[in-house]
């Protein structure tokens, strides 16, 4: 997914009908400045953990990481849609 700070792409691993892993293939920190890297480094592990708990893209945004959240959840939902 394209965001104002760069592209976000996630890979989802599903086993036994459950999300078992989410990997960042590409994140905004790869395209952005140091601030974007700091935000992504903090937010992405939380988003991945919350995805595994929720078993969906329906997770809460972290304050200050809205762009990362939008790119992450859109890419995640797209991957989930393709997996079904």
mmCIF file of N, CA and C in Angstrom:
data_model
loop_
_atom_site.group_PDB
_atom_site.id
_atom_site.type_symbol
_atom_site.label_atom_id
_atom_site.label_comp_id
_atom_site.label_asym_id
_atom_site.label_seq_id
_atom_site.Cartn_x
_atom_site.Cartn_y
_atom_site.Cartn_z
ATOM 1 N N UNK A 1 0.833 -1.171 0.000
ATOM 2 C CA UNK A 1 0.000 0.000 0.000
ATOM 3 C C UNK A 1 0.886 1.247 0.000
ATOM 4 N N UNK A 2 0.495 2.196 -0.720
ATOM 5 C CA UNK A 2 1.246 3.434 -0.812
ATOM 6 C C UNK A 2 0.733 4.427 0.234
ATOM 7 N N UNK A 3 1.660 5.021 0.981
ATOM 8 C CA UNK A 3 1.315 6.050 1.957
ATOM 9 C C UNK A 3 2.107 7.311 1.643
ATOM 10 N N UNK A 4 1.818 8.376 2.351
ATOM 11 C CA UNK A 4 2.551 9.620 2.120
ATOM 12 C C UNK A 4 4.021 9.493 2.505
ATOM 13 N N UNK A 5 4.375 8.499 3.327
ATOM 14 C CA UNK A 5 5.765 8.313 3.755
ATOM 15 C C UNK A 5 6.451 7.152 3.051
ATOM 16 N N UNK A 6 5.746 6.511 2.133
ATOM 17 C CA UNK A 6 6.341 5.399 1.393
ATOM 18 C C UNK A 6 5.412 4.209 1.336
ATOM 19 N N UNK A 7 5.921 3.135 0.809
ATOM 20 C CA UNK A 7 5.117 1.930 0.626
ATOM 21 C C UNK A 7 5.180 1.011 1.838
ATOM 22 N N UNK A 8 4.093 0.284 2.058
ATOM 23 C CA UNK A 8 4.019 -0.714 3.117
ATOM 24 C C UNK A 8 3.501 -2.001 2.498
ATOM 25 N N UNK A 9 4.204 -3.089 2.772
ATOM 26 C CA UNK A 9 3.754 -4.399 2.306
ATOM 27 C C UNK A 9 4.020 -5.412 3.404
ATOM 28 N N UNK A 10 3.004 -6.212 3.715
ATOM 29 C CA UNK A 10 3.154 -7.260 4.722
ATOM 30 C C UNK A 10 2.906 -8.621 4.099
ATOM 31 N N UNK A 11 3.508 -9.628 4.703
ATOM 32 C CA UNK A 11 3.287 -11.021 4.314
ATOM 33 C C UNK A 11 2.661 -11.706 5.516
ATOM 34 N N UNK A 12 1.575 -12.419 5.275
ATOM 35 C CA UNK A 12 0.853 -13.091 6.355
ATOM 36 C C UNK A 12 1.020 -14.597 6.198
ATOM 37 N N UNK A 13 1.334 -15.256 7.304
ATOM 38 C CA UNK A 13 1.385 -16.708 7.327
ATOM 39 C C UNK A 13 0.174 -17.205 8.097
ATOM 40 N N UNK A 14 -0.599 -18.072 7.439
ATOM 41 C CA UNK A 14 -1.796 -18.628 8.057
ATOM 42 C C UNK A 14 -1.612 -20.140 8.134
ATOM 43 N N UNK A 15 -1.824 -20.670 9.319
ATOM 44 C CA UNK A 15 -1.708 -22.109 9.536
ATOM 45 C C UNK A 15 -2.889 -22.568 10.377
ATOM 46 N N UNK A 16 -3.559 -23.588 9.921
ATOM 47 C CA UNK A 16 -4.716 -24.090 10.646
ATOM 48 C C UNK A 16 -5.822 -23.063 10.767
ATOM 49 N N UNK A 17 -5.921 -22.181 9.775
ATOM 50 C CA UNK A 17 -6.951 -21.151 9.783
ATOM 51 C C UNK A 17 -6.663 -19.973 10.686
ATOM 52 N N UNK A 18 -5.454 -19.907 11.245
ATOM 53 C CA UNK A 18 -5.092 -18.802 12.146
ATOM 54 C C UNK A 18 -3.877 -18.067 11.622
ATOM 55 N N UNK A 19 -3.842 -16.765 11.896
ATOM 56 C CA UNK A 19 -2.675 -15.953 11.560
ATOM 57 C C UNK A 19 -1.572 -16.341 12.542
ATOM 58 N N UNK A 20 -0.491 -16.910 12.014
ATOM 59 C CA UNK A 20 0.606 -17.329 12.877
ATOM 60 C C UNK A 20 1.806 -16.399 12.795
ATOM 61 N N UNK A 21 1.901 -15.644 11.707
ATOM 62 C CA UNK A 21 3.020 -14.725 11.580
ATOM 63 C C UNK A 21 2.674 -13.612 10.603
ATOM 64 N N UNK A 22 3.241 -12.466 10.850
ATOM 65 C CA UNK A 22 3.151 -11.330 9.945
ATOM 66 C C UNK A 22 4.565 -10.796 9.791
ATOM 67 N N UNK A 23 4.998 -10.633 8.564
ATOM 68 C CA UNK A 23 6.337 -10.141 8.282
ATOM 69 C C UNK A 23 6.240 -8.853 7.476
ATOM 70 N N UNK A 24 7.033 -7.876 7.856
ATOM 71 C CA UNK A 24 7.098 -6.641 7.089
ATOM 72 C C UNK A 24 8.004 -6.881 5.882
ATOM 73 N N UNK A 25 7.431 -6.877 4.695
ATOM 74 C CA UNK A 25 8.198 -7.027 3.462
ATOM 75 C C UNK A 25 8.809 -5.683 3.095
ATOM 76 N N UNK A 26 8.018 -4.630 3.287
ATOM 77 C CA UNK A 26 8.478 -3.269 3.003
ATOM 78 C C UNK A 26 7.749 -2.323 3.944
ATOM 79 N N UNK A 27 8.478 -1.415 4.558
ATOM 80 C CA UNK A 27 7.835 -0.459 5.459
ATOM 81 C C UNK A 27 8.237 0.957 5.107
ATOM 82 N N UNK A 28 7.498 1.907 5.638
ATOM 83 C CA UNK A 28 7.766 3.314 5.325
ATOM 84 C C UNK A 28 9.156 3.726 5.780
ATOM 85 N N UNK A 29 9.711 3.057 6.776
ATOM 86 C CA UNK A 29 11.040 3.431 7.263
ATOM 87 C C UNK A 29 12.110 3.208 6.202
ATOM 88 N N UNK A 30 11.839 2.324 5.244
ATOM 89 C CA UNK A 30 12.799 2.086 4.168
ATOM 90 C C UNK A 30 12.825 3.235 3.168
ATOM 91 N N UNK A 31 11.739 3.995 3.111
ATOM 92 C CA UNK A 31 11.641 5.109 2.176
ATOM 93 C C UNK A 31 11.806 6.459 2.862
ATOM 94 N N UNK A 32 11.635 6.470 4.171
ATOM 95 C CA UNK A 32 11.516 7.740 4.877
ATOM 96 C C UNK A 32 12.773 8.220 5.569
ATOM 97 N N UNK A 33 12.555 9.190 6.406
ATOM 98 C CA UNK A 33 13.605 9.829 7.177
ATOM 99 C C UNK A 33 13.796 9.094 8.503
ATOM 100 N N UNK A 34 14.713 9.561 9.317
ATOM 101 C CA UNK A 34 14.989 8.962 10.612
ATOM 102 C C UNK A 34 13.771 8.904 11.519
ATOM 103 N N UNK A 35 12.928 9.934 11.480
ATOM 104 C CA UNK A 35 11.720 9.939 12.313
ATOM 105 C C UNK A 35 10.785 8.804 11.914
ATOM 106 N N UNK A 36 10.638 8.577 10.636
ATOM 107 C CA UNK A 36 9.791 7.488 10.162
ATOM 108 C C UNK A 36 10.344 6.144 10.632
ATOM 109 N N UNK A 37 11.655 5.987 10.595
ATOM 110 C CA UNK A 37 12.276 4.749 11.061
ATOM 111 C C UNK A 37 12.015 4.528 12.539
ATOM 112 N N UNK A 38 12.128 5.569 13.323
ATOM 113 C CA UNK A 38 11.895 5.454 14.764
ATOM 114 C C UNK A 38 10.445 5.069 15.056
ATOM 115 N N UNK A 39 9.528 5.684 14.345
ATOM 116 C CA UNK A 39 8.102 5.378 14.533
ATOM 117 C C UNK A 39 7.826 3.929 14.125
ATOM 118 N N UNK A 40 8.316 3.527 12.956
ATOM 119 C CA UNK A 40 8.089 2.160 12.482
ATOM 120 C C UNK A 40 8.711 1.129 13.417
ATOM 121 N N UNK A 41 9.920 1.397 13.878
ATOM 122 C CA UNK A 41 10.586 0.455 14.773
ATOM 123 C C UNK A 41 9.795 0.230 16.060
ATOM 124 N N UNK A 42 9.075 1.240 16.487
ATOM 125 C CA UNK A 42 8.272 1.127 17.693
ATOM 126 C C UNK A 42 6.883 0.539 17.393
ATOM 127 N N UNK A 43 6.272 0.969 16.307
ATOM 128 C CA UNK A 43 4.881 0.595 16.031
ATOM 129 C C UNK A 43 4.716 -0.782 15.393
ATOM 130 N N UNK A 44 5.577 -1.137 14.468
ATOM 131 C CA UNK A 44 5.389 -2.383 13.725
ATOM 132 C C UNK A 44 5.328 -3.623 14.613
ATOM 133 N N UNK A 45 6.222 -3.801 15.584
ATOM 134 C CA UNK A 45 6.102 -4.991 16.445
ATOM 135 C C UNK A 45 4.783 -5.026 17.217
ATOM 136 N N UNK A 46 4.290 -3.866 17.618
ATOM 137 C CA UNK A 46 3.012 -3.801 18.329
ATOM 138 C C UNK A 46 1.879 -4.183 17.381
ATOM 139 N N UNK A 47 1.891 -3.648 16.177
ATOM 140 C CA UNK A 47 0.849 -3.968 15.206
ATOM 141 C C UNK A 47 0.855 -5.467 14.876
ATOM 142 N N UNK A 48 2.023 -6.048 14.720
ATOM 143 C CA UNK A 48 2.128 -7.480 14.427
ATOM 144 C C UNK A 48 1.585 -8.300 15.595
ATOM 145 N N UNK A 49 1.972 -7.952 16.796
ATOM 146 C CA UNK A 49 1.489 -8.659 17.982
ATOM 147 C C UNK A 49 -0.029 -8.556 18.115
ATOM 148 N N UNK A 50 -0.553 -7.359 17.909
ATOM 149 C CA UNK A 50 -1.998 -7.153 18.016
ATOM 150 C C UNK A 50 -2.757 -7.906 16.922
ATOM 151 N N UNK A 51 -2.159 -8.009 15.743
ATOM 152 C CA UNK A 51 -2.780 -8.761 14.656
ATOM 153 C C UNK A 51 -2.918 -10.232 15.036
ATOM 154 N N UNK A 52 -1.875 -10.785 15.620
ATOM 155 C CA UNK A 52 -1.921 -12.195 16.034
ATOM 156 C C UNK A 52 -2.978 -12.411 17.112
ATOM 157 N N UNK A 53 -3.104 -11.460 18.026
ATOM 158 C CA UNK A 53 -4.121 -11.572 19.082
ATOM 159 C C UNK A 53 -5.527 -11.441 18.506
ATOM 160 N N UNK A 54 -5.728 -10.451 17.639
ATOM 161 C CA UNK A 54 -7.055 -10.167 17.085
ATOM 162 C C UNK A 54 -7.444 -11.150 15.982
ATOM 163 N N UNK A 55 -6.428 -11.766 15.351
ATOM 164 C CA UNK A 55 -6.660 -12.657 14.212
ATOM 165 C C UNK A 55 -7.396 -11.934 13.083
ATOM 166 N N UNK A 56 -7.081 -10.653 12.937
ATOM 167 C CA UNK A 56 -7.686 -9.850 11.879
ATOM 168 C C UNK A 56 -6.901 -8.551 11.730
ATOM 169 N N UNK A 57 -7.342 -7.729 10.787
ATOM 170 C CA UNK A 57 -6.745 -6.411 10.597
ATOM 171 C C UNK A 57 -7.431 -5.362 11.460
ATOM 172 N N UNK A 58 -8.366 -5.788 12.287
ATOM 173 C CA UNK A 58 -9.112 -4.878 13.150
ATOM 174 C C UNK A 58 -8.332 -4.646 14.453
ATOM 175 N N UNK A 59 -7.331 -3.770 14.368
ATOM 176 C CA UNK A 59 -6.489 -3.453 15.515
ATOM 177 C C UNK A 59 -6.494 -1.946 15.734
ATOM 178 N N UNK A 60 -6.029 -1.525 16.887
ATOM 179 C CA UNK A 60 -6.010 -0.106 17.237
ATOM 180 C C UNK A 60 -4.724 0.561 16.735
ATOM 181 N N UNK A 61 -4.844 1.811 16.329
ATOM 182 C CA UNK A 61 -3.687 2.598 15.918
ATOM 183 C C UNK A 61 -2.936 3.096 17.142
ATOM 184 N N UNK A 62 -1.646 3.263 16.973
ATOM 185 C CA UNK A 62 -0.802 3.856 18.002
ATOM 186 C C UNK A 62 -0.704 5.343 17.700
ATOM 187 N N UNK A 63 -0.896 6.151 18.730
ATOM 188 C CA UNK A 63 -0.791 7.591 18.555
ATOM 189 C C UNK A 63 0.580 7.947 17.984
ATOM 190 N N UNK A 64 0.572 8.739 16.925
ATOM 191 C CA UNK A 64 1.815 9.166 16.296
ATOM 192 C C UNK A 64 2.264 8.253 15.169
ATOM 193 N N UNK A 65 1.585 7.116 14.997
ATOM 194 C CA UNK A 65 1.957 6.161 13.945
ATOM 195 C C UNK A 65 0.777 5.878 13.030
ATOM 196 N N UNK A 66 -0.009 6.902 12.760
ATOM 197 C CA UNK A 66 -1.228 6.736 11.973
ATOM 198 C C UNK A 66 -0.938 6.324 10.538
ATOM 199 N N UNK A 67 0.040 6.922 9.911
ATOM 200 C CA UNK A 67 0.358 6.590 8.518
ATOM 201 C C UNK A 67 0.844 5.147 8.427
ATOM 202 N N UNK A 68 1.690 4.748 9.356
ATOM 203 C CA UNK A 68 2.158 3.362 9.399
ATOM 204 C C UNK A 68 0.976 2.427 9.598
ATOM 205 N N UNK A 69 0.073 2.786 10.508
ATOM 206 C CA UNK A 69 -1.123 1.992 10.793
ATOM 207 C C UNK A 69 -1.975 1.816 9.536
ATOM 208 N N UNK A 70 -2.233 2.903 8.847
ATOM 209 C CA UNK A 70 -3.080 2.841 7.660
ATOM 210 C C UNK A 70 -2.464 1.952 6.579
ATOM 211 N N UNK A 71 -1.177 2.129 6.325
ATOM 212 C CA UNK A 71 -0.505 1.288 5.330
ATOM 213 C C UNK A 71 -0.458 -0.162 5.766
ATOM 214 N N UNK A 72 -0.155 -0.393 7.051
ATOM 215 C CA UNK A 72 -0.074 -1.753 7.580
ATOM 216 C C UNK A 72 -1.417 -2.468 7.503
ATOM 217 N N UNK A 73 -2.470 -1.833 8.004
ATOM 218 C CA UNK A 73 -3.767 -2.507 8.054
ATOM 219 C C UNK A 73 -4.344 -2.709 6.652
ATOM 220 N N UNK A 74 -4.118 -1.775 5.737
ATOM 221 C CA UNK A 74 -4.606 -1.944 4.369
ATOM 222 C C UNK A 74 -3.868 -3.085 3.675
ATOM 223 N N UNK A 75 -2.553 -3.134 3.836
ATOM 224 C CA UNK A 75 -1.777 -4.217 3.240
ATOM 225 C C UNK A 75 -2.136 -5.546 3.867
ATOM 226 N N UNK A 76 -2.318 -5.560 5.186
ATOM 227 C CA UNK A 76 -2.702 -6.774 5.894
ATOM 228 C C UNK A 76 -4.054 -7.278 5.410
ATOM 229 N N UNK A 77 -5.019 -6.383 5.308
ATOM 230 C CA UNK A 77 -6.355 -6.793 4.873
ATOM 231 C C UNK A 77 -6.325 -7.334 3.455
ATOM 232 N N UNK A 78 -5.532 -6.717 2.609
ATOM 233 C CA UNK A 78 -5.387 -7.192 1.232
ATOM 234 C C UNK A 78 -4.800 -8.608 1.219
ATOM 235 N N UNK A 79 -3.784 -8.843 2.031
ATOM 236 C CA UNK A 79 -3.178 -10.176 2.104
ATOM 237 C C UNK A 79 -4.173 -11.202 2.647
ATOM 238 N N UNK A 80 -4.942 -10.812 3.653
ATOM 239 C CA UNK A 80 -5.944 -11.714 4.218
ATOM 240 C C UNK A 80 -7.032 -12.036 3.203
ATOM 241 N N UNK A 81 -7.460 -11.032 2.451
ATOM 242 C CA UNK A 81 -8.473 -11.239 1.421
ATOM 243 C C UNK A 81 -7.997 -12.236 0.363
ATOM 244 N N UNK A 82 -6.729 -12.139 -0.005
ATOM 245 C CA UNK A 82 -6.171 -13.034 -1.015
ATOM 246 C C UNK A 82 -5.995 -14.456 -0.481
ATOM 247 N N UNK A 83 -5.820 -14.568 0.828
ATOM 248 C CA UNK A 83 -5.596 -15.887 1.440
ATOM 249 C C UNK A 83 -6.882 -16.694 1.553
ATOM 250 N N UNK A 84 -8.015 -16.023 1.504
ATOM 251 C CA UNK A 84 -9.300 -16.714 1.693
ATOM 252 C C UNK A 84 -9.763 -17.403 0.460
#
